[in-house]
PDB file of C-alpha atoms in Angstrom:
ATOM      1  CA  MET A 838    -173.693 103.466  42.873  1.00  0.00           C
ATOM      2  CA  LYS A 839    -170.805 103.364  45.334  1.00  0.00           C
ATOM      3  CA  SER A 840    -170.142  99.735  44.557  1.00  0.00           C
ATOM      4  CA  LEU A 841    -169.914 100.554  40.904  1.00  0.00           C
ATOM      5  CA  GLN A 842    -167.332 103.276  41.579  1.00  0.00           C
ATOM      6  CA  SER A 843    -165.145 100.995  43.689  1.00  0.00           C
ATOM      7  CA  ALA A 844    -165.261  98.346  40.983  1.00  0.00           C
ATOM      8  CA  LEU A 845    -164.143 100.871  38.428  1.00  0.00           C
ATOM      9  CA  LEU A 846    -161.289 101.991  40.670  1.00  0.00           C
ATOM     10  CA  LEU A 847    -160.060  98.399  41.021  1.00  0.00           C
ATOM     11  CA  LEU A 848    -160.094  97.944  37.284  1.00  0.00           C
ATOM     12  CA  LEU A 849    -157.994 101.065  36.893  1.00  0.00           C
ATOM     13  CA  PHE A 850    -155.333 100.106  39.492  1.00  0.00           C
ATOM     14  CA  VAL A 851    -154.981  96.374  38.739  1.00  0.00           C
ATOM     15  CA  PRO A 852    -152.880  96.823  35.571  1.00  0.00           C
ATOM     16  CA  LEU A 853    -150.483  99.046  37.516  1.00  0.00           C
ATOM     17  CA  ILE A 854    -149.687  96.322  40.073  1.00  0.00           C
ATOM     18  CA  LYS A 855    -146.874  93.934  38.965  1.00  0.00           C
ATOM     19  CA  PRO A 856    -146.686  90.411  40.183  1.00  0.00           C
ATOM     20  CA  ALA A 857    -143.976  89.701  42.748  1.00  0.00           C
ATOM     21  CA  PRO A 858    -140.920  87.963  41.301  1.00  0.00           C
ATOM     22  CA  PRO A 859    -140.694  84.265  41.900  1.00  0.00           C
ATOM     23  CA  PRO A 860    -138.360  82.981  44.593  1.00  0.00           C
ATOM     24  CA  LEU A 861    -134.694  82.833  43.582  1.00  0.00           C
ATOM     25  CA  GLN A 862    -134.390  79.124  44.132  1.00  0.00           C
ATOM     26  CA  HIS A 863    -133.588  78.407  40.499  1.00  0.00           C
ATOM     27  CA  SER A 864    -130.974  81.116  40.298  1.00  0.00           C
ATOM     28  CA  ARG A 865    -129.575  79.854  43.607  1.00  0.00           C
ATOM     29  CA  ASN A 866    -129.287  76.401  42.144  1.00  0.00           C
ATOM     30  CA  THR A 867    -127.762  77.770  39.016  1.00  0.00           C
ATOM     31  CA  TYR A 868    -125.247  79.796  41.057  1.00  0.00           C
ATOM     32  CA  ASP A 869    -124.390  76.770  43.137  1.00  0.00           C
ATOM     33  CA  TYR A 870    -124.055  74.715  40.009  1.00  0.00           C
ATOM     34  CA  GLY A 871    -121.905  77.372  38.445  1.00  0.00           C
ATOM     35  CA  THR A 872    -119.726  77.492  41.556  1.00  0.00           C
ATOM     36  CA  ASP A 873    -119.374  73.743  41.503  1.00  0.00           C
ATOM     37  CA  ASN A 874    -118.335  73.871  37.880  1.00  0.00           C
ATOM     38  CA  PHE A 875    -115.885  76.678  38.655  1.00  0.00           C
ATOM     39  CA  GLU A 876    -114.347  74.793  41.579  1.00  0.00           C
ATOM     40  CA  GLU A 877    -114.274  71.636  39.504  1.00  0.00           C
ATOM     41  CA  THR A 878    -112.582  73.525  36.694  1.00  0.00           C
ATOM     42  CA  LEU A 879    -110.032  74.979  39.115  1.00  0.00           C
ATOM     43  CA  PHE A 880    -109.378  71.528  40.604  1.00  0.00           C
ATOM     44  CA  THR A 881    -109.032  70.034  37.135  1.00  0.00           C
ATOM     45  CA  ARG A 882    -106.583  72.710  36.070  1.00  0.00           C
ATOM     46  CA  ASP A 883    -104.646  72.448  39.330  1.00  0.00           C
ATOM     47  CA  TYR A 884    -104.519  68.651  39.081  1.00  0.00           C
ATOM     48  CA  GLU A 885    -103.425  68.794  35.456  1.00  0.00           C
ATOM     49  CA  ASP A 886    -100.808  71.399  36.222  1.00  0.00           C
ATOM     50  CA  GLN A 887     -99.472  69.464  39.191  1.00  0.00           C
ATOM     51  CA  TYR A 888     -99.647  66.136  37.455  1.00  0.00           C
ATOM     52  CA  LEU A 889     -98.192  67.349  34.216  1.00  0.00           C
ATOM     53  CA  ASP A 890     -95.561  69.459  35.995  1.00  0.00           C
ATOM     54  CA  GLY A 891     -94.679  66.524  38.223  1.00  0.00           C
ATOM     55  CA  LYS A 892     -94.526  64.294  35.218  1.00  0.00           C
ATOM     56  CA  ASN A 893     -92.365  66.814  33.409  1.00  0.00           C
ATOM     57  CA  ILE A 894     -90.151  67.202  36.482  1.00  0.00           C
ATOM     58  CA  LYS A 895     -89.780  63.451  36.732  1.00  0.00           C
ATOM     59  CA  GLU A 896     -89.047  63.257  33.043  1.00  0.00           C
ATOM     60  CA  LYS A 897     -86.488  66.056  33.410  1.00  0.00           C
ATOM     61  CA  GLU A 898     -84.978  64.391  36.457  1.00  0.00           C
ATOM     62  CA  SER A 899     -84.804  61.065  34.647  1.00  0.00           C
ATOM     63  CA  MET A 900     -83.186  62.812  31.712  1.00  0.00           C
ATOM     64  CA  ILE A 901     -80.649  64.500  34.038  1.00  0.00           C
ATOM     65  CA  ILE A 902     -79.971  61.242  35.870  1.00  0.00           C
ATOM     66  CA  SER A 903     -79.570  59.366  32.605  1.00  0.00           C
ATOM     67  CA  ASN A 904     -77.262  62.094  31.336  1.00  0.00           C
ATOM     68  CA  GLU A 905     -75.262  61.941  34.563  1.00  0.00           C
ATOM     69  CA  LYS A 906     -75.087  58.161  34.303  1.00  0.00           C
ATOM     70  CA  SER A 907     -73.935  58.359  30.712  1.00  0.00           C
ATOM     71  CA  LEU A 908     -71.310  60.935  31.673  1.00  0.00           C
ATOM     72  CA  GLN A 909     -70.200  58.752  34.574  1.00  0.00           C
ATOM     73  CA  LEU A 910     -70.015  55.748  32.267  1.00  0.00           C
ATOM     74  CA  GLN A 911     -67.953  57.788  29.840  1.00  0.00           C
ATOM     75  CA  LYS A 912     -65.660  58.807  32.713  1.00  0.00           C
ATOM     76  CA  ASP A 913     -65.422  55.230  33.911  1.00  0.00           C
ATOM     77  CA  GLU A 914     -64.658  54.025  30.396  1.00  0.00           C
ATOM     78  CA  SER A 915     -62.003  56.711  29.993  1.00  0.00           C
ATOM     79  CA  LEU A 916     -60.501  55.766  33.336  1.00  0.00           C
ATOM     80  CA  THR A 917     -60.477  52.067  32.654  1.00  0.00           C
ATOM     81  CA  SER A 918     -58.946  52.622  29.268  1.00  0.00           C
ATOM     82  CA  VAL A 919     -55.787  54.147  30.824  1.00  0.00           C
ATOM     83  CA  PRO A 920     -53.171  51.451  31.617  1.00  0.00           C
ATOM     84  CA  PRO A 921     -51.889  51.353  35.215  1.00  0.00           C
ATOM     85  CA  LYS A 922     -48.686  53.268  35.846  1.00  0.00           C
ATOM     86  CA  LYS A 923     -45.602  51.493  37.020  1.00  0.00           C
ATOM     87  CA  GLU A 924     -43.652  52.860  39.947  1.00  0.00           C
ATOM     88  CA  ASN A 925     -40.562  53.837  37.926  1.00  0.00           C
ATOM     89  CA  ASP A 926     -42.578  55.003  34.895  1.00  0.00           C
ATOM     90  CA  GLU A 927     -44.606  57.674  36.645  1.00  0.00           C
ATOM     91  CA  MET A 928     -42.335  60.454  35.486  1.00  0.00           C
ATOM     92  CA  PRO A 929     -38.839  60.905  34.037  1.00  0.00           C
ATOM     93  CA  THR A 930     -36.008  61.134  36.554  1.00  0.00           C
ATOM     94  CA  CYS A 931     -35.328  64.775  35.772  1.00  0.00           C
ATOM     95  CA  LEU A 932     -38.929  65.681  36.665  1.00  0.00           C
ATOM     96  CA  LEU A 933     -38.937  63.634  39.864  1.00  0.00           C
ATOM     97  CA  CYS A 934     -35.440  64.873  40.741  1.00  0.00           C
ATOM     98  CA  VAL A 935     -33.381  67.910  39.812  1.00  0.00           C
ATOM     99  CA  CYS A 936     -30.848  67.513  37.012  1.00  0.00           C
ATOM    100  CA  LEU A 937     -28.266  70.240  36.647  1.00  0.00           C
ATOM    101  CA  SER A 938     -25.001  70.154  34.692  1.00  0.00           C
ATOM    102  CA  GLY A 939     -24.252  66.484  35.227  1.00  0.00           C
ATOM    103  CA  SER A 940     -25.567  66.470  38.805  1.00  0.00           C
ATOM    104  CA  VAL A 941     -28.772  64.673  39.835  1.00  0.00           C
ATOM    105  CA  TYR A 942     -30.436  65.636  43.121  1.00  0.00           C
ATOM    106  CA  CYS A 943     -32.968  63.048  44.323  1.00  0.00           C
ATOM    107  CA  GLU A 944     -33.203  64.023  47.963  1.00  0.00           C
ATOM    108  CA  GLU A 945     -36.228  63.277  50.161  1.00  0.00           C
ATOM    109  CA  VAL A 946     -38.466  62.040  47.344  1.00  0.00           C
ATOM    110  CA  ASP A 947     -39.198  58.620  48.936  1.00  0.00           C
ATOM    111  CA  ILE A 948     -37.710  56.572  46.105  1.00  0.00           C
ATOM    112  CA  GLU A 949     -37.093  52.892  46.897  1.00  0.00           C
ATOM    113  CA  VAL A 950     -34.677  52.143  44.067  1.00  0.00           C
ATOM    114  CA  VAL A 951     -32.044  54.098  42.187  1.00  0.00           C
ATOM    115  CA  PRO A 952     -33.871  55.917  39.369  1.00  0.00           C
ATOM    116  CA  PRO A 953     -32.692  55.738  35.741  1.00  0.00           C
ATOM    117  CA  LEU A 954     -29.982  58.351  35.374  1.00  0.00           C
ATOM    118  CA  PRO A 955     -28.927  60.413  32.366  1.00  0.00           C
ATOM    119  CA  LYS A 956     -25.824  58.856  30.834  1.00  0.00           C
ATOM    120  CA  GLU A 957     -23.806  62.017  31.331  1.00  0.00           C
ATOM    121  CA  SER A 958     -24.429  62.037  35.115  1.00  0.00           C
ATOM    122  CA  ALA A 959     -21.305  62.573  37.213  1.00  0.00           C
ATOM    123  CA  TYR A 960     -22.827  63.286  40.644  1.00  0.00           C
ATOM    124  CA  LEU A 961     -25.820  61.629  42.293  1.00  0.00           C
ATOM    125  CA  TYR A 962     -27.261  62.828  45.581  1.00  0.00           C
ATOM    126  CA  ALA A 963     -29.974  60.387  46.703  1.00  0.00           C
ATOM    127  CA  ARG A 964     -30.041  61.267  50.380  1.00  0.00           C
ATOM    128  CA  PHE A 965     -32.870  60.535  52.812  1.00  0.00           C
ATOM    129  CA  ASN A 966     -34.970  58.163  50.758  1.00  0.00           C
ATOM    130  CA  LYS A 967     -36.142  54.553  51.178  1.00  0.00           C
ATOM    131  CA  ILE A 968     -33.611  52.675  49.064  1.00  0.00           C
ATOM    132  CA  LYS A 969     -32.895  49.202  50.495  1.00  0.00           C
ATOM    133  CA  LYS A 970     -30.503  47.675  48.000  1.00  0.00           C
ATOM    134  CA  LEU A 971     -27.887  48.680  45.426  1.00  0.00           C
ATOM    135  CA  THR A 972     -27.140  46.490  42.404  1.00  0.00           C
ATOM    136  CA  ALA A 973     -24.765  46.523  39.429  1.00  0.00           C
ATOM    137  CA  LYS A 974     -27.694  47.348  37.125  1.00  0.00           C
ATOM    138  CA  ASP A 975     -28.203  50.668  38.882  1.00  0.00           C
ATOM    139  CA  PHE A 976     -24.982  52.105  37.434  1.00  0.00           C
ATOM    140  CA  ALA A 977     -24.234  49.823  34.475  1.00  0.00           C
ATOM    141  CA  GLU A 978     -24.811  52.560  31.873  1.00  0.00           C
ATOM    142  CA  ILE A 979     -23.376  55.484  33.860  1.00  0.00           C
ATOM    143  CA  PRO A 980     -19.573  55.124  33.607  1.00  0.00           C
ATOM    144  CA  ASN A 981     -18.749  58.769  34.339  1.00  0.00           C
ATOM    145  CA  LEU A 982     -19.980  58.890  37.937  1.00  0.00           C
ATOM    146  CA  ARG A 983     -17.545  60.590  40.285  1.00  0.00           C
ATOM    147  CA  ARG A 984     -19.610  61.019  43.429  1.00  0.00           C
ATOM    148  CA  LEU A 985     -22.434  58.995  45.000  1.00  0.00           C
ATOM    149  CA  ASP A 986     -24.225  59.986  48.180  1.00  0.00           C
ATOM    150  CA  PHE A 987     -26.834  57.650  49.716  1.00  0.00           C
ATOM    151  CA  THR A 988     -26.902  59.116  53.218  1.00  0.00           C
ATOM    152  CA  GLY A 989     -29.997  58.347  55.263  1.00  0.00           C
ATOM    153  CA  ASN A 990     -31.534  55.463  53.326  1.00  0.00           C
ATOM    154  CA  LEU A 991     -32.417  51.898  54.377  1.00  0.00           C
ATOM    155  CA  ILE A 992     -29.648  50.108  52.486  1.00  0.00           C
ATOM    156  CA  GLU A 993     -29.007  46.619  53.871  1.00  0.00           C
ATOM    157  CA  ASP A 994     -27.278  44.954  50.947  1.00  0.00           C
ATOM    158  CA  ILE A 995     -24.923  45.978  48.151  1.00  0.00           C
ATOM    159  CA  GLU A 996     -23.900  43.546  45.436  1.00  0.00           C
ATOM    160  CA  ASP A 997     -20.133  43.088  45.197  1.00  0.00           C
ATOM    161  CA  SER A 998     -20.142  44.113  41.538  1.00  0.00           C
ATOM    162  CA  THR A 999     -22.235  47.244  42.087  1.00  0.00           C
ATOM    163  CA  PHE A1000     -19.310  49.672  41.696  1.00  0.00           C
ATOM    164  CA  SER A1001     -17.048  47.502  39.535  1.00  0.00           C
ATOM    165  CA  LYS A1002     -17.557  49.564  36.353  1.00  0.00           C
ATOM    166  CA  LEU A1003     -17.269  52.945  38.058  1.00  0.00           C
ATOM    167  CA  SER A1004     -13.587  53.487  37.379  1.00  0.00           C
ATOM    168  CA  LEU A1005     -13.885  57.267  37.853  1.00  0.00           C
ATOM    169  CA  LEU A1006     -15.757  57.198  41.168  1.00  0.00           C
ATOM    170  CA  GLU A1007     -13.923  59.265  43.772  1.00  0.00           C
ATOM    171  CA  GLU A1008     -16.397  59.772  46.612  1.00  0.00           C
ATOM    172  CA  LEU A1009     -18.811  57.201  47.996  1.00  0.00           C
ATOM    173  CA  THR A1010     -21.055  58.029  50.963  1.00  0.00           C
ATOM    174  CA  LEU A1011     -23.207  55.315  52.536  1.00  0.00           C
ATOM    175  CA  ALA A1012     -23.688  56.910  55.943  1.00  0.00           C
ATOM    176  CA  GLU A1013     -26.767  56.285  58.104  1.00  0.00           C
ATOM    177  CA  ASN A1014     -27.942  53.040  56.557  1.00  0.00           C
ATOM    178  CA  GLN A1015     -28.304  49.425  57.705  1.00  0.00           C
ATOM    179  CA  LEU A1016     -25.129  47.873  56.294  1.00  0.00           C
ATOM    180  CA  VAL A1017     -23.551  44.868  58.008  1.00  0.00           C
ATOM    181  CA  LYS A1018     -20.848  44.288  55.368  1.00  0.00           C
ATOM    182  CA  LEU A1019     -18.979  46.275  52.746  1.00  0.00           C
ATOM    183  CA  PRO A1020     -18.878  45.542  48.999  1.00  0.00           C
ATOM    184  CA  VAL A1021     -15.861  45.667  46.721  1.00  0.00           C
ATOM    185  CA  LEU A1022     -14.890  49.319  46.398  1.00  0.00           C
ATOM    186  CA  PRO A1023     -13.748  51.075  43.190  1.00  0.00           C
ATOM    187  CA  PRO A1024      -9.962  51.694  42.974  1.00  0.00           C
ATOM    188  CA  LYS A1025      -9.902  55.502  42.625  1.00  0.00           C
ATOM    189  CA  LEU A1026     -11.835  56.393  45.759  1.00  0.00           C
ATOM    190  CA  THR A1027     -10.530  59.374  47.693  1.00  0.00           C
ATOM    191  CA  LEU A1028     -13.358  59.427  50.265  1.00  0.00           C
ATOM    192  CA  PHE A1029     -15.369  56.584  51.745  1.00  0.00           C
ATOM    193  CA  ASN A1030     -18.032  57.278  54.365  1.00  0.00           C
ATOM    194  CA  ALA A1031     -19.989  54.446  56.011  1.00  0.00           C
ATOM    195  CA  LYS A1032     -20.565  55.877  59.468  1.00  0.00           C
ATOM    196  CA  TYR A1033     -23.714  55.129  61.443  1.00  0.00           C
ATOM    197  CA  ASN A1034     -24.286  51.637  60.062  1.00  0.00           C
ATOM    198  CA  LYS A1035     -24.223  48.179  61.645  1.00  0.00           C
ATOM    199  CA  LEU A1036     -20.800  47.086  60.424  1.00  0.00           C
ATOM    200  CA  LYS A1037     -18.897  44.401  62.283  1.00  0.00           C
ATOM    201  CA  SER A1038     -15.319  43.332  61.623  1.00  0.00           C
ATOM    202  CA  ARG A1039     -16.410  40.130  59.895  1.00  0.00           C
ATOM    203  CA  GLY A1040     -18.265  42.270  57.357  1.00  0.00           C
ATOM    204  CA  VAL A1041     -15.057  44.043  56.282  1.00  0.00           C
ATOM    205  CA  LYS A1042     -12.720  41.865  54.212  1.00  0.00           C
ATOM    206  CA  ALA A1043      -8.959  42.016  54.826  1.00  0.00           C
ATOM    207  CA  ASN A1044      -8.242  43.505  51.400  1.00  0.00           C
ATOM    208  CA  THR A1045     -11.209  45.919  51.263  1.00  0.00           C
ATOM    209  CA  PHE A1046      -8.992  49.021  51.509  1.00  0.00           C
ATOM    210  CA  LYS A1047      -5.605  47.548  50.543  1.00  0.00           C
ATOM    211  CA  LYS A1048      -5.561  48.631  46.897  1.00  0.00           C
ATOM    212  CA  LEU A1049      -7.201  52.011  47.355  1.00  0.00           C
ATOM    213  CA  SER A1050      -4.026  54.015  46.814  1.00  0.00           C
ATOM    214  CA  ASN A1051      -5.867  57.340  46.513  1.00  0.00           C
ATOM    215  CA  LEU A1052      -8.042  56.992  49.618  1.00  0.00           C
ATOM    216  CA  SER A1053      -7.560  60.026  51.896  1.00  0.00           C
ATOM    217  CA  PHE A1054     -10.671  60.100  54.089  1.00  0.00           C
ATOM    218  CA  LEU A1055     -12.149  57.039  55.814  1.00  0.00           C
ATOM    219  CA  TYR A1056     -15.203  57.390  58.050  1.00  0.00           C
ATOM    220  CA  LEU A1057     -16.310  54.205  59.820  1.00  0.00           C
ATOM    221  CA  ASP A1058     -17.386  55.688  63.152  1.00  0.00           C
ATOM    222  CA  HIS A1059     -20.545  54.731  65.032  1.00  0.00           C
ATOM    223  CA  ASN A1060     -20.609  51.100  63.918  1.00  0.00           C
ATOM    224  CA  ALA A1061     -19.948  47.795  65.711  1.00  0.00           C
ATOM    225  CA  LEU A1062     -16.366  47.069  64.609  1.00  0.00           C
ATOM    226  CA  GLU A1063     -14.347  44.951  67.047  1.00  0.00           C
ATOM    227  CA  SER A1064     -10.972  45.847  65.498  1.00  0.00           C
ATOM    228  CA  VAL A1065      -9.344  48.386  63.201  1.00  0.00           C
ATOM    229  CA  PRO A1066      -9.665  47.248  59.556  1.00  0.00           C
ATOM    230  CA  PRO A1067      -6.352  45.788  58.329  1.00  0.00           C
ATOM    231  CA  ASN A1068      -4.179  46.900  55.409  1.00  0.00           C
ATOM    232  CA  LEU A1069      -5.107  50.567  55.534  1.00  0.00           C
ATOM    233  CA  PRO A1070      -3.466  52.397  52.589  1.00  0.00           C
ATOM    234  CA  GLU A1071      -0.588  54.829  53.018  1.00  0.00           C
ATOM    235  CA  SER A1072      -2.571  57.625  51.399  1.00  0.00           C
ATOM    236  CA  LEU A1073      -4.962  58.036  54.342  1.00  0.00           C
ATOM    237  CA  ARG A1074      -5.059  61.427  56.015  1.00  0.00           C
ATOM    238  CA  VAL A1075      -8.143  61.106  58.239  1.00  0.00           C
ATOM    239  CA  ILE A1076      -9.407  57.912  59.917  1.00  0.00           C
ATOM    240  CA  HIS A1077     -12.557  58.042  62.031  1.00  0.00           C
ATOM    241  CA  LEU A1078     -13.227  54.895  64.092  1.00  0.00           C
ATOM    242  CA  GLN A1079     -14.795  56.429  67.197  1.00  0.00           C
ATOM    243  CA  PHE A1080     -17.722  54.803  68.963  1.00  0.00           C
ATOM    244  CA  ASN A1081     -17.228  51.233  67.842  1.00  0.00           C
ATOM    245  CA  ASN A1082     -16.425  48.125  69.913  1.00  0.00           C
ATOM    246  CA  ILE A1083     -12.657  48.095  69.268  1.00  0.00           C
ATOM    247  CA  THR A1084     -10.910  46.354  72.159  1.00  0.00           C
ATOM    248  CA  SER A1085      -7.333  45.971  70.899  1.00  0.00           C
ATOM    249  CA  ILE A1086      -4.782  47.131  68.369  1.00  0.00           C
ATOM    250  CA  THR A1087      -1.360  45.774  67.350  1.00  0.00           C
ATOM    251  CA  ASP A1088       1.974  47.286  66.396  1.00  0.00           C
ATOM    252  CA  ASP A1089       1.066  46.698  62.767  1.00  0.00           C
ATOM    253  CA  THR A1090      -2.332  48.380  62.890  1.00  0.00           C
ATOM    254  CA  PHE A1091      -0.975  51.782  61.860  1.00  0.00           C
ATOM    255  CA  CYS A1092       2.774  51.200  61.805  1.00  0.00           C
ATOM    256  CA  LYS A1093       5.253  48.491  60.791  1.00  0.00           C
ATOM    257  CA  ALA A1094       6.559  46.455  63.668  1.00  0.00           C
ATOM    258  CA  ASN A1095       9.652  45.356  61.723  1.00  0.00           C
ATOM    259  CA  ASP A1096      10.609  48.860  60.598  1.00  0.00           C
ATOM    260  CA  THR A1097      11.282  51.295  63.409  1.00  0.00           C
ATOM    261  CA  ARG A1098      12.183  54.038  60.920  1.00  0.00           C
ATOM    262  CA  TYR A1099       8.859  53.907  59.164  1.00  0.00           C
ATOM    263  CA  ILE A1100       6.734  57.079  59.450  1.00  0.00           C
ATOM    264  CA  ARG A1101       3.207  57.678  58.159  1.00  0.00           C
ATOM    265  CA  ASN A1102       3.576  61.159  56.773  1.00  0.00           C
ATOM    266  CA  HIS A1103       0.033  61.636  55.508  1.00  0.00           C
ATOM    267  CA  ILE A1104      -1.915  60.846  58.656  1.00  0.00           C
ATOM    268  CA  GLU A1105      -3.413  63.999  60.165  1.00  0.00           C
ATOM    269  CA  GLU A1106      -6.143  62.600  62.425  1.00  0.00           C
ATOM    270  CA  ILE A1107      -7.116  59.278  63.957  1.00  0.00           C
ATOM    271  CA  ARG A1108     -10.138  59.165  66.246  1.00  0.00           C
ATOM    272  CA  LEU A1109     -10.677  56.201  68.565  1.00  0.00           C
ATOM    273  CA  GLU A1110     -12.676  57.687  71.430  1.00  0.00           C
ATOM    274  CA  GLY A1111     -15.781  55.876  72.544  1.00  0.00           C
ATOM    275  CA  ASN A1112     -14.183  52.437  72.176  1.00  0.00           C
ATOM    276  CA  PRO A1113     -13.495  50.005  75.059  1.00  0.00           C
ATOM    277  CA  ILE A1114      -9.730  50.254  74.626  1.00  0.00           C
ATOM    278  CA  ILE A1115      -7.038  51.931  76.695  1.00  0.00           C
ATOM    279  CA  LEU A1116      -4.620  53.419  74.163  1.00  0.00           C
ATOM    280  CA  GLY A1117      -1.947  53.920  76.802  1.00  0.00           C
ATOM    281  CA  LYS A1118      -1.430  50.161  76.928  1.00  0.00           C
ATOM    282  CA  HIS A1119      -0.257  50.107  73.296  1.00  0.00           C
ATOM    283  CA  PRO A1120       2.586  52.702  73.059  1.00  0.00           C
ATOM    284  CA  ASN A1121       4.407  50.943  70.207  1.00  0.00           C
ATOM    285  CA  SER A1122       1.298  51.091  68.041  1.00  0.00           C
ATOM    286  CA  PHE A1123       1.740  54.835  67.434  1.00  0.00           C
ATOM    287  CA  ILE A1124       5.488  55.373  67.085  1.00  0.00           C
ATOM    288  CA  CYS A1125       5.194  55.971  63.353  1.00  0.00           C
ATOM    289  CA  LEU A1126       2.556  58.692  63.747  1.00  0.00           C
ATOM    290  CA  LYS A1127       3.207  62.420  63.909  1.00  0.00           C
ATOM    291  CA  ARG A1128       0.089  62.858  66.083  1.00  0.00           C
ATOM    292  CA  LEU A1129      -1.358  60.560  68.686  1.00  0.00           C
ATOM    293  CA  PRO A1130      -4.880  59.242  68.075  1.00  0.00           C
ATOM    294  CA  VAL A1131      -7.790  60.832  69.907  1.00  0.00           C
ATOM    295  CA  GLY A1132      -9.053  58.468  72.609  1.00  0.00           C
ATOM    296  CA  SER A1133      -8.674  57.211  76.166  1.00  0.00           C
ATOM    297  CA  TYR A1134      -5.116  56.573  77.383  1.00  0.00           C
ATOM    298  CA  PHE A1135      -5.886  55.746  81.010  1.00  0.00           C
TER     299      PHE A1135
END
């Protein structure tokens, strides 16, 4: 009887007992598989993004480089299409220099030749440049010039005909250059300045100053002259010959040996200091002068 009761109790409780769930190996595998797929998906997306972005970057860079190259080629083509500039054609004279009421100021602009001048030019100041030579062509079309100043250049040579057409030229300054001889000078000069050059007596012709009847101021100091230039005109008021190599003078240098009554009325100043000459040894050379020359007398 007891065995029957226990059997009945088992039959009653068996339906209430649920089987234990199977091990989670399958779900573990599925989870692992899902993780692998997720990581693979992430890798694929990352690779595609990097690859495609890199490709796009490279394509963009190549486009930029090609654009830069095309721009550079355009620049190069534009540069090569411009003809080279000539030295004297870089800019008009009145932009390189200053032009004002017939005066042209070309000072310290490093020009090596005389620039083309306006035809109405009367005064040219081309001081402290690098001009080495003056020619007749420089002033052929400028007949109204009255003053030229080339102080502080490198002028070594001047063609004899350079000033031949400048009939109105009154003042010519060639100071501080490299001259060893003088050209033919225009007839109406009132001032001639060639101090601080390399002039020797053989570079000054006997008739250089003879016909200059208006010449009042002559500056030939600080050169290498061995004698006073001959045939100095009567019109001279100031003569500067200091610091040369003058060793002697004659009775005809400033006066007239055959005319004891002759007097040079216009002479105001003669400077001969700094020369190897004793002026006191030549008393008859100054008897026509109102003032004795400046220099050494003993």
